[in-house]
CSV table of C-alpha atoms and ligand atoms in Angstrom, one decimal:
chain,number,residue,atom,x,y,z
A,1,UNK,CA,111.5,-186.8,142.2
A,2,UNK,CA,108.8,-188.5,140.1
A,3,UNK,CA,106.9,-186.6,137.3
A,4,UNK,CA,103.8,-187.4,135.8
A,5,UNK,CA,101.2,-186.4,133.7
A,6,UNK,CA,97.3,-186.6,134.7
A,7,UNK,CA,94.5,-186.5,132.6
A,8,UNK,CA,90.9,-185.5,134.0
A,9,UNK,CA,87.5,-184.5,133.4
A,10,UNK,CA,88.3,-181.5,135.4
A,11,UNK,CA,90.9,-180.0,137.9
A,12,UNK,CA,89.0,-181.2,140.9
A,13,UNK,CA,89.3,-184.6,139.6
A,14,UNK,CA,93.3,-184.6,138.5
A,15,UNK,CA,93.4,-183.1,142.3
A,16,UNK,CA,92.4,-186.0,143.5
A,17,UNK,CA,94.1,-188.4,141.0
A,18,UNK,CA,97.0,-186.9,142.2
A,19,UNK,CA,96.6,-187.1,145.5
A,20,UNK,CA,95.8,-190.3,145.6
A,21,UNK,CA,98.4,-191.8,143.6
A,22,UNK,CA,101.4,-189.3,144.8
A,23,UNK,CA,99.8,-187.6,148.9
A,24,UNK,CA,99.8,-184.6,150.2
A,25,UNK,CA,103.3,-183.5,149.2
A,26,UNK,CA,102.7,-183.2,145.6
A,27,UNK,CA,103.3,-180.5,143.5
A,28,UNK,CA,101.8,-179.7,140.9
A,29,UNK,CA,103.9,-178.5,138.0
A,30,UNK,CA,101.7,-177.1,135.2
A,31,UNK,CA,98.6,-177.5,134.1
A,32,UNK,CA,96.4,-177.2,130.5
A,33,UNK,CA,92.7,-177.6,128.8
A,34,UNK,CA,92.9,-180.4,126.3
A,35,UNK,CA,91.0,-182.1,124.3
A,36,UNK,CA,91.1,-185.9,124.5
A,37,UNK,CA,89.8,-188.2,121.4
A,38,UNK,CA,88.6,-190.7,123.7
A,39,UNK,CA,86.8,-188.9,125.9
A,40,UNK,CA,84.7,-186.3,124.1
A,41,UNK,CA,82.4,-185.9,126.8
A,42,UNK,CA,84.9,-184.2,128.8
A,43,UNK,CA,84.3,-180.6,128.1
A,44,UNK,CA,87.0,-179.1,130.3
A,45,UNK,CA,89.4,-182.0,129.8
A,46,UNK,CA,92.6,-181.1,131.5
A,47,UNK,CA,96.4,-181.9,131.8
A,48,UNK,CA,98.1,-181.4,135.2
A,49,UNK,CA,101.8,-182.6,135.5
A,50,UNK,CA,102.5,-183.2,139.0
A,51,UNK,CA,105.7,-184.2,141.1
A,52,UNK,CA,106.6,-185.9,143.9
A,53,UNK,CA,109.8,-185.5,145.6
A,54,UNK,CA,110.5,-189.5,146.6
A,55,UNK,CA,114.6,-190.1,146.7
A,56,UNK,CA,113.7,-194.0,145.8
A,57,UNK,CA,112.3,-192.3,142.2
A,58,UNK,CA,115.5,-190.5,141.4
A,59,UNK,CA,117.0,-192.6,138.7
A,60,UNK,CA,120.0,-194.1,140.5
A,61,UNK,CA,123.0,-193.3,137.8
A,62,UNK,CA,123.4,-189.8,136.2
A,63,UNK,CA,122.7,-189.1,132.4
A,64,UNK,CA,126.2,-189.1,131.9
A,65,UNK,CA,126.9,-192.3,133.8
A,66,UNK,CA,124.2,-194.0,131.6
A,67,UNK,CA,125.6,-192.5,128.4
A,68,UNK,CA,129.3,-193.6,129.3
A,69,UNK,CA,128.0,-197.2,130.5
A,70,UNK,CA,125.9,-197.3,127.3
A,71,UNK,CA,129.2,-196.7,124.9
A,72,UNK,CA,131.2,-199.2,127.3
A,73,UNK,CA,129.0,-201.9,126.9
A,74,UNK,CA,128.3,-200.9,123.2
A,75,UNK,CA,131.2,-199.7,121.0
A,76,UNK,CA,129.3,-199.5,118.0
A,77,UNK,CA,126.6,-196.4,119.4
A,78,UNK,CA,124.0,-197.7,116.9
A,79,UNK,CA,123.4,-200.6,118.5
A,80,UNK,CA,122.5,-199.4,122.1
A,81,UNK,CA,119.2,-202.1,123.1
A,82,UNK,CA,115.9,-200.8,123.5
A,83,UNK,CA,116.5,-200.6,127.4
A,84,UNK,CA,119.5,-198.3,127.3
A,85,UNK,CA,117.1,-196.6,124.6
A,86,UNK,CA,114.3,-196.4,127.3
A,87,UNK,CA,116.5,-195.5,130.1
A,88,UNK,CA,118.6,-192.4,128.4
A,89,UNK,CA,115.0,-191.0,127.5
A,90,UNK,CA,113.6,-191.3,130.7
A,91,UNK,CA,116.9,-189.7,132.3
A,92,UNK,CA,116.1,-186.7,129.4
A,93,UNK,CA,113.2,-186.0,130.1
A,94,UNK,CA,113.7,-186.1,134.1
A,95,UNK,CA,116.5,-183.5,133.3
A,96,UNK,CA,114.3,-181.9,131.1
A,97,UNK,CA,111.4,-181.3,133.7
A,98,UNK,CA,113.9,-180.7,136.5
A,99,UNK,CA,115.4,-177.3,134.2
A,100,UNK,CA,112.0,-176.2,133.2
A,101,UNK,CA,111.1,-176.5,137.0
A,102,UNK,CA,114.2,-174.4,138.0
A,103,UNK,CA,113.8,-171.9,135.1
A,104,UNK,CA,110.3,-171.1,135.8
A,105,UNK,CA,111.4,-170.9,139.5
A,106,UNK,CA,113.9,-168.2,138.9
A,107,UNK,CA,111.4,-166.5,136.3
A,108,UNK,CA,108.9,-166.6,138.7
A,109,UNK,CA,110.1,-166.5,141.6
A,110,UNK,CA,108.4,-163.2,143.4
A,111,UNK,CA,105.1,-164.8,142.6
A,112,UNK,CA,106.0,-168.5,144.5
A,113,UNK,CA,103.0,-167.9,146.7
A,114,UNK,CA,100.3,-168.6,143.5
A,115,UNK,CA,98.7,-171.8,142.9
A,116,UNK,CA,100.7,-173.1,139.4
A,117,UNK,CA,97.7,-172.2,136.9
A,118,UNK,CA,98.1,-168.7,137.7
A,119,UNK,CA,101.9,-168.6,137.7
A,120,UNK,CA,101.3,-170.5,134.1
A,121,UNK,CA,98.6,-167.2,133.2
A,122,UNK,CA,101.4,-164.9,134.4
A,123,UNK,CA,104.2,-166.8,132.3
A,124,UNK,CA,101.3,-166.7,129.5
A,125,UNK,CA,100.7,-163.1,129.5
A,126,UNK,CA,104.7,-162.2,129.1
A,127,UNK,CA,105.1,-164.6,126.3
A,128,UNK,CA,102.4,-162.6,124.7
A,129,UNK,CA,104.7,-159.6,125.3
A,130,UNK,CA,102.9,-158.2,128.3
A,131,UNK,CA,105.2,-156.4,130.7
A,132,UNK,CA,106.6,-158.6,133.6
A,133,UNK,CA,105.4,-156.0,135.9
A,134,UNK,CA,101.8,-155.3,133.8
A,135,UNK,CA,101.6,-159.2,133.8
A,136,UNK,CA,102.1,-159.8,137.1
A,137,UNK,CA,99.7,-156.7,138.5
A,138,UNK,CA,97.1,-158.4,136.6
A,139,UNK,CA,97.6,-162.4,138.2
A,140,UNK,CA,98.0,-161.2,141.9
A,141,UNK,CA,94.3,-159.2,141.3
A,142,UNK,CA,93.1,-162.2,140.0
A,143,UNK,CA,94.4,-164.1,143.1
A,144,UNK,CA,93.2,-161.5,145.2
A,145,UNK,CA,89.5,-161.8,143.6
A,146,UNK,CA,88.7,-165.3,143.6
A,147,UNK,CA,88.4,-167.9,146.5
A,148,UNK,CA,89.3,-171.5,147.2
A,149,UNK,CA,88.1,-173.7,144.6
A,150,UNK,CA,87.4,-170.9,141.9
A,151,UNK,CA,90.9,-170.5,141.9
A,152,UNK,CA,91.8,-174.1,139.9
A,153,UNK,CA,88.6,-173.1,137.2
A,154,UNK,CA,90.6,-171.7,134.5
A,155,UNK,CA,87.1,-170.4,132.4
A,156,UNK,CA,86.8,-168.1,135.8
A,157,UNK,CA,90.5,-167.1,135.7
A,158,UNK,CA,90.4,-166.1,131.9
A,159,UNK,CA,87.1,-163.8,132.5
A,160,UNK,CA,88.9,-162.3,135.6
A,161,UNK,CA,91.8,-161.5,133.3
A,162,UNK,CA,90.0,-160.5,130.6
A,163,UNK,CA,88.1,-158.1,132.9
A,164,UNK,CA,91.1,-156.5,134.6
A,165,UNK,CA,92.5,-156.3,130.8
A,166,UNK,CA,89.9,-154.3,129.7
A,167,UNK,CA,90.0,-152.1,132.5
A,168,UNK,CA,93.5,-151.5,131.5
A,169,UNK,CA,93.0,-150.7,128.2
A,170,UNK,CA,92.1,-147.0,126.5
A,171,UNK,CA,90.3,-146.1,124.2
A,172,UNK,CA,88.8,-142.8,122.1
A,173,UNK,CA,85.3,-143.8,121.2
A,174,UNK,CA,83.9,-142.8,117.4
A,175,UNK,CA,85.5,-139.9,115.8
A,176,UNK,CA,83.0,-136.1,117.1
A,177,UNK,CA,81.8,-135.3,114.0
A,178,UNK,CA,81.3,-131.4,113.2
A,179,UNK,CA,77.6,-130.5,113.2
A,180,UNK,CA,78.4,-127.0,110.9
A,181,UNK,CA,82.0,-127.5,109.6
A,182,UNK,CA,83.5,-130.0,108.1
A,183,UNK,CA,85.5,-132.7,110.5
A,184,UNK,CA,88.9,-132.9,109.4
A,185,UNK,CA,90.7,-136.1,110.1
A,186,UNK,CA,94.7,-136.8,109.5
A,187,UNK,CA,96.5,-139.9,110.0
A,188,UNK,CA,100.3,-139.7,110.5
A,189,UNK,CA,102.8,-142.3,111.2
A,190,UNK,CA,106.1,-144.1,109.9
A,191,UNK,CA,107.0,-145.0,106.3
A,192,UNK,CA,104.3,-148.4,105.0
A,193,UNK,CA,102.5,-148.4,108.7
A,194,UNK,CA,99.6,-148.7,106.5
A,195,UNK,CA,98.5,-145.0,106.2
A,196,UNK,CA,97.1,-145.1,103.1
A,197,UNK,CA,95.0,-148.0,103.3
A,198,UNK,CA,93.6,-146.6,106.9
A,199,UNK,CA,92.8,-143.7,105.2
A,200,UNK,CA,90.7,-145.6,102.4
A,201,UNK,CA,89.0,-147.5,104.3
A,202,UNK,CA,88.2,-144.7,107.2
A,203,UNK,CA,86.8,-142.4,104.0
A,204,UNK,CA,85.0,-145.9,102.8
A,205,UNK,CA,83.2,-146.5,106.6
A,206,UNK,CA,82.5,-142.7,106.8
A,207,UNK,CA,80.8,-142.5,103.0
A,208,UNK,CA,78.9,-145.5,103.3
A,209,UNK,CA,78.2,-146.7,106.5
A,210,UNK,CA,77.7,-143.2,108.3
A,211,UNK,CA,76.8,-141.7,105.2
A,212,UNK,CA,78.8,-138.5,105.4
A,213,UNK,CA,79.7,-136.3,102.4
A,214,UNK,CA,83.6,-137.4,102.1
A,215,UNK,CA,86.5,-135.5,100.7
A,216,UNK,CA,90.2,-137.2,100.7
A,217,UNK,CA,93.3,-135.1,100.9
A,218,UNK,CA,96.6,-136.7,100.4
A,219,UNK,CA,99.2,-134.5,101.2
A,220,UNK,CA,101.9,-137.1,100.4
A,221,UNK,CA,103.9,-135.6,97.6
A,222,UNK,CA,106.7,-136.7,98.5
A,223,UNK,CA,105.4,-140.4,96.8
A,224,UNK,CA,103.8,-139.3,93.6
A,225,UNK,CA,102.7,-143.5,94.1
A,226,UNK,CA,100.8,-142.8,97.4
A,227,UNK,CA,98.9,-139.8,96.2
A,228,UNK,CA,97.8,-142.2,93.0
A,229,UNK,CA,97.3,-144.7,95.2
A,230,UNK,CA,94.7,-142.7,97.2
A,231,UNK,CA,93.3,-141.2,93.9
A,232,UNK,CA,92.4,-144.5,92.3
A,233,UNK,CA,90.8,-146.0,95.1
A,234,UNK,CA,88.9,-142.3,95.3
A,235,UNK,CA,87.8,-142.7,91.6
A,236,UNK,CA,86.5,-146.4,91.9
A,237,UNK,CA,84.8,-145.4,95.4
A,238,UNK,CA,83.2,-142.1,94.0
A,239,UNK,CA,84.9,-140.4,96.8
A,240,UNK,CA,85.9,-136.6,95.8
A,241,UNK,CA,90.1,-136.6,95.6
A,242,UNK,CA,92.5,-133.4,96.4
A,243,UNK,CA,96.4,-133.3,96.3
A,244,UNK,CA,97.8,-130.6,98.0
A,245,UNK,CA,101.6,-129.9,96.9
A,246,UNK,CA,102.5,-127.4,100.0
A,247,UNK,CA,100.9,-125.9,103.0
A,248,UNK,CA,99.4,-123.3,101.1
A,249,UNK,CA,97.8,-125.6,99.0
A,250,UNK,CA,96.4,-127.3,101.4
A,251,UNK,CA,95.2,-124.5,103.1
A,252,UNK,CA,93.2,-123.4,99.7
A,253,UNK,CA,92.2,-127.4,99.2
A,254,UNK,CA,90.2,-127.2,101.9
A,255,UNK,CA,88.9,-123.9,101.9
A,256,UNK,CA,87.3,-125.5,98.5
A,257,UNK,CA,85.7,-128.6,100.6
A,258,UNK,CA,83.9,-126.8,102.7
A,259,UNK,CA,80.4,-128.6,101.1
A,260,UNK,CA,81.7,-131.7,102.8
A,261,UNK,CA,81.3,-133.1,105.7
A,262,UNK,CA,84.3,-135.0,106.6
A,263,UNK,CA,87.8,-134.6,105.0
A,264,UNK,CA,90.4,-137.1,105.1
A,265,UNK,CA,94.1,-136.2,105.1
A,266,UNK,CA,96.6,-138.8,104.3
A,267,UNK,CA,100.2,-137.1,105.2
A,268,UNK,CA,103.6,-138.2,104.2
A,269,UNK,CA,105.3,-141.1,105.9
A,270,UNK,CA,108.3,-140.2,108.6
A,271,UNK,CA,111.5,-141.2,109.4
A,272,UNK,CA,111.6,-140.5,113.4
A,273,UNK,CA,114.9,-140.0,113.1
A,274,UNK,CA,114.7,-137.2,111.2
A,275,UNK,CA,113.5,-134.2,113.6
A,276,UNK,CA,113.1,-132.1,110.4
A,277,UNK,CA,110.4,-134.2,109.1
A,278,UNK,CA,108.0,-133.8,112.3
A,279,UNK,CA,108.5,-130.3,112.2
A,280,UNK,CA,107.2,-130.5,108.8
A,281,UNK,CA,104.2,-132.8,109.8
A,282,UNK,CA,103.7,-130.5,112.5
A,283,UNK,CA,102.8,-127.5,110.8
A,284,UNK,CA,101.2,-128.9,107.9
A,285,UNK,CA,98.5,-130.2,111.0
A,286,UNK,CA,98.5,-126.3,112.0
A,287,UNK,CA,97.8,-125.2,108.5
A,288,UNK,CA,94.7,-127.9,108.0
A,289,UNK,CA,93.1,-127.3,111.9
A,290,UNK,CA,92.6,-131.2,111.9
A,291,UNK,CA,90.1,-131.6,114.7
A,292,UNK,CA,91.2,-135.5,115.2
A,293,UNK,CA,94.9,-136.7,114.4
A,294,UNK,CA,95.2,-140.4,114.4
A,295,UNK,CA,98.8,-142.2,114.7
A,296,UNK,CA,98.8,-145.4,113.2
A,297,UNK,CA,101.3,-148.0,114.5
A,298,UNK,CA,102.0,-151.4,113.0
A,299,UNK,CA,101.1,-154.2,115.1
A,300,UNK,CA,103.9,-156.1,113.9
A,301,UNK,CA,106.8,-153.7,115.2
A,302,UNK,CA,108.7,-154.4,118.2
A,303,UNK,CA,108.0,-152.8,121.6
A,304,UNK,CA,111.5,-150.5,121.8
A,305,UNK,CA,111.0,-149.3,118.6
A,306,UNK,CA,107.2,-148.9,119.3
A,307,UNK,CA,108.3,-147.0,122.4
A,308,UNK,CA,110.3,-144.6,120.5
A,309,UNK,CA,107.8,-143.6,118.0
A,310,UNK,CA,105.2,-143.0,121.0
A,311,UNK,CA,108.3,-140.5,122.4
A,312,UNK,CA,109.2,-139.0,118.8
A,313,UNK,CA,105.1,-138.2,118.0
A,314,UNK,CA,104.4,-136.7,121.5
A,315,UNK,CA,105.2,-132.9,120.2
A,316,UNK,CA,102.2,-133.3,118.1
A,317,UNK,CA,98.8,-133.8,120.1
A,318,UNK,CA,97.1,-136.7,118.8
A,319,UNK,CA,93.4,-138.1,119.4
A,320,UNK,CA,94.2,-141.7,119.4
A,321,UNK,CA,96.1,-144.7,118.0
A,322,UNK,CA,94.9,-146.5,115.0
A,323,UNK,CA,97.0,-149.9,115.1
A,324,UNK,CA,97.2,-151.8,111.5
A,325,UNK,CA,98.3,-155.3,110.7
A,326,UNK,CA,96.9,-157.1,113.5
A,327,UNK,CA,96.5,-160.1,111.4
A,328,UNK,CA,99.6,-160.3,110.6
A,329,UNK,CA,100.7,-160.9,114.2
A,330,UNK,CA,101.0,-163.5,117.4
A,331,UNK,CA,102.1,-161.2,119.9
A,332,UNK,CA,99.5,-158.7,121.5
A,333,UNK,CA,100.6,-157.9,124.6
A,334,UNK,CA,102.1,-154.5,123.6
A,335,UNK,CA,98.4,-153.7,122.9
A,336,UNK,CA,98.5,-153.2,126.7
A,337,UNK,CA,101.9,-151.6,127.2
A,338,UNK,CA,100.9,-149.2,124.9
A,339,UNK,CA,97.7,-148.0,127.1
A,340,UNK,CA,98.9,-148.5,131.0
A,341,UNK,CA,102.7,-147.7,130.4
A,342,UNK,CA,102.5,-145.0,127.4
A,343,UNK,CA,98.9,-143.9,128.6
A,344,UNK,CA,97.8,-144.1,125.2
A,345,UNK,CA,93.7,-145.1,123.6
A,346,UNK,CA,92.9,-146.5,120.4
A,347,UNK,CA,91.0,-145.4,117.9
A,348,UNK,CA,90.9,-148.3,115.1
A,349,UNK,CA,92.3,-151.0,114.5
A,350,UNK,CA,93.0,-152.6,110.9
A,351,UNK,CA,93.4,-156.4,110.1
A,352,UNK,CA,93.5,-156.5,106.6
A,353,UNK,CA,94.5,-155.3,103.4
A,354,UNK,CA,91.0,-155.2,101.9
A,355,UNK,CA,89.4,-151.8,101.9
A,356,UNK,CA,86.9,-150.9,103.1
A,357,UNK,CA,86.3,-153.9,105.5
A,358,UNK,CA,89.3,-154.5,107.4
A,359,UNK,CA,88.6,-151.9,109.9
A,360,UNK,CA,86.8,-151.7,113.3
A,361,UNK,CA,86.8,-149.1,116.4
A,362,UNK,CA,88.5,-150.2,118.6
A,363,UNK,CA,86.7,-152.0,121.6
A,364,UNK,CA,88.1,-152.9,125.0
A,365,UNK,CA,86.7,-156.3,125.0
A,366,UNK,CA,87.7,-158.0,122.1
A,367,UNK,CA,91.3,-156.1,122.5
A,368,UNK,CA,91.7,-157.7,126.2
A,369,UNK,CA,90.7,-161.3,124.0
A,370,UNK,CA,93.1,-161.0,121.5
A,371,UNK,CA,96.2,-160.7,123.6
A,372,UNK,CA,95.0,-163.7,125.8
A,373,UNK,CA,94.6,-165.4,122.8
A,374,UNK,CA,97.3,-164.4,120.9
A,375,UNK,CA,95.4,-164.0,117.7
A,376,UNK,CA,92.7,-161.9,115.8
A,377,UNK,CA,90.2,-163.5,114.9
A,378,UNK,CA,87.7,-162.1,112.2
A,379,UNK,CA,84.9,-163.8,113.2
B,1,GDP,N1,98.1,-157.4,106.4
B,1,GDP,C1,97.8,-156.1,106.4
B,1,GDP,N2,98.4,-155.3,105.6
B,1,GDP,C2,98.1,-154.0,105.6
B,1,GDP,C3,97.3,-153.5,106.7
B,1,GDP,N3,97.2,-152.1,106.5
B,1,GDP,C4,98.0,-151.8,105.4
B,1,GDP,N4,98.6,-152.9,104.9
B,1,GDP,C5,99.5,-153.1,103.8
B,1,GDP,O1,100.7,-152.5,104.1
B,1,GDP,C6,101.3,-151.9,103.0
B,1,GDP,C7,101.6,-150.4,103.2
B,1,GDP,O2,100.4,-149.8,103.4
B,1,GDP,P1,100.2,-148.2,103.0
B,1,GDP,O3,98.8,-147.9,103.4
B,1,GDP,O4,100.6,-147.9,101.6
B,1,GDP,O5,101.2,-147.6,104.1
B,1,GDP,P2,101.7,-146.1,104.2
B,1,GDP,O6,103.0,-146.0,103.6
B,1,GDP,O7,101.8,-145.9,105.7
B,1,GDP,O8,100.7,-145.2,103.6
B,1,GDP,C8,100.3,-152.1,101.8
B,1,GDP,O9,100.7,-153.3,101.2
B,1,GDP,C9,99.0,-152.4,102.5
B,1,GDP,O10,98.1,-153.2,101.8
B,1,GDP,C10,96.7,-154.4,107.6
B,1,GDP,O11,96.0,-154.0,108.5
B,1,GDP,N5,97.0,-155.7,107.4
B,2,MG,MG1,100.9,-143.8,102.1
């Protein structure tokens, strides 16, 4: 087999480098966009390793042959010439490309019918932490969608995948405010998901960009340092601050706020594990008739444990997911898990420690962007 690396203004062109230099019985291997220094004006520069199955190209001696030969000849294995050099790195990287091409075979191998670029989007997607399945649903519409040429233009592919992404992603929209009554708003999660700060920044969006008459509870007494948390930030933000030490407290907290317009309620972290915990959480949401509960997750966790948390929070009714630390992550792809295998929507998403502005609704778009690209971007 003979492997080799084309570079071209486009994939039309490498097609027919390729099949000029190697026929029709090439394969191609994998392709990428680059960007080449000394051609600038190639916009959509790209880099197709092909292969050609000729038994004349297969080096003649095995790796290990050349390796034993090489210390034979040689005694002292510092002293190997350049040739013998040349020749073991050659047989590497033909051994190299021959168990990448087997790997992705057996990784691949219910999707053999898809021209390479898609099998590498596919491949893509589950590195990104999409589900096999999710990933693999998304490449074969793609396929099915686009014709002939269109297939080899990667720009097209990305919008068709970006497209079907969206499609595949939930989410709730602004929070309903209350025309007569306050809207009363709690966030629950896990221990440092970024609660807290969520709840800041929400209480920061809501005061000064919608210009609503804000109230923040922290119900959080278990952490005498989150409740002073919360009520320095309130102070510096002119934001009016409540604790509430028990459910009747709360109850009478915000029977006081009844002036404002939105109230805030940051709640205690918890510890899944401990059933006794979300009971708690549960009723203290009964108690303050919330009319939007928001679950925050941390971006950064990993799917299982993600997965659990989902199961543990289903016996209290949520509105949405509120997903923090997105900037502190590479891997998005659970963004879609999430919404087509736990048939969850978003609410927010936070990629920041600054309050107020590291916050945003969530939007489809940019959501289906960031996982292809595995990165947020604040732009
Ligand atoms: N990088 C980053 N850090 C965050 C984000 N949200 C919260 N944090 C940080 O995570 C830590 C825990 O946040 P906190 O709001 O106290 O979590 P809580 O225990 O759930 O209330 C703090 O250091 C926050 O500044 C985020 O979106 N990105
Ligand atoms: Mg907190």
């Amino acid at each position: 087999m003979k492997i080799k690396k084309f570079l071209a203004p486009s994939m039309q062109e490498a097609l027919k480098m390729i099949k000029k230099e190697f026929g029709d019985d090439a394969i191609i291997l994998s392709n990428k966009s680059v960007q080449l220094k000394e051609h600038p004006e190639w916009k959509n520069a790209i880099e197709v390793t092909a292969a050609i199955d000729k038994k004349d190209e297969i080096p003649s001696e095995s790796f290990g042959e050349t390796v034993k030969k090489a210390v034979a000849e040689k005694p002292e294995p510092s002293s190997i010439s350049n040739i013998q050099f040349n020749t073991l790195q050659k047989d590497i990287g033909y051994i190299n490309d021959r168990i990448e091409l087997i790997l992705n075979h057996i990784k691949y191998e219910n999707l053999p019918h898809l021209p390479k670029n898609l099998q590498n989007y596919s491949k893509q997607l589950i590195t990104c932490g999409v589900n096999a399945s999710i990933a693999n649903s998304i490449i074969e519409e793609v396929f099915t969608s686009l014709k002939g040429e269109d297939l080899m233009e990667d720009d097209l592919v990305e919008q068709k995948i970006i497209a079907k992404m969206k499609n595949m992603i939930q989410i709730t929209g602004p929070v309903k405010f209350n025309q007569d009554a306050p809207t009363v708003v709690l966030v629950m999660g896990s221990t440092g998901v970024g609660k807290t700060t969520s709840v800041a920044k929400l209480a920061a969006l809501y005061k000064f960009t919608y210009r609503k008459k804000v109230a923040l509870v922290s119900v959080d007494s278990f952490r005498i340092a989150a409740m002073e948390q919360l009520k320095a930030f309130s102070d510096i933000a002119k934001i009016h601050f409540e604790a509430a030490y028990n459910n009747n407290d709360l109850i009478d907290k915000i029977n006081k706020l009844k002036n404002y317009e939105v109230i805030l309620i940051d709640s205690a972290g918890i510890n899944i594990k401990n059933i006794k915990q979300l009971i708690a959480l549960k009723e203290t949401i009964r108690v303050s008739r919330a009319d939007e509960i928001h679950l925050i997750l941390n971006m950064t966790t990993r799917y299982l444990e993600i997965k659990e948390t989902l199961k543990s929070f289903a016996m209290i009714p949520y509105n949405g997911v509120i997903l923090t630390k997105l900037d502190e992550s590479s891997y998005f792809g659970d963004i879609l898990n999430i919404s087509v295998e736990m048939d969850k929507p978003f609410s927010y998403i936070s990629f920041g420690q600054n309050i107020p502005e590291d916050i945003s609704l969530a939007n489809r778009n940019e959501l289906a962007q960031i996982i292809l690209r595995g990165k947020y971007d604040n732009q």
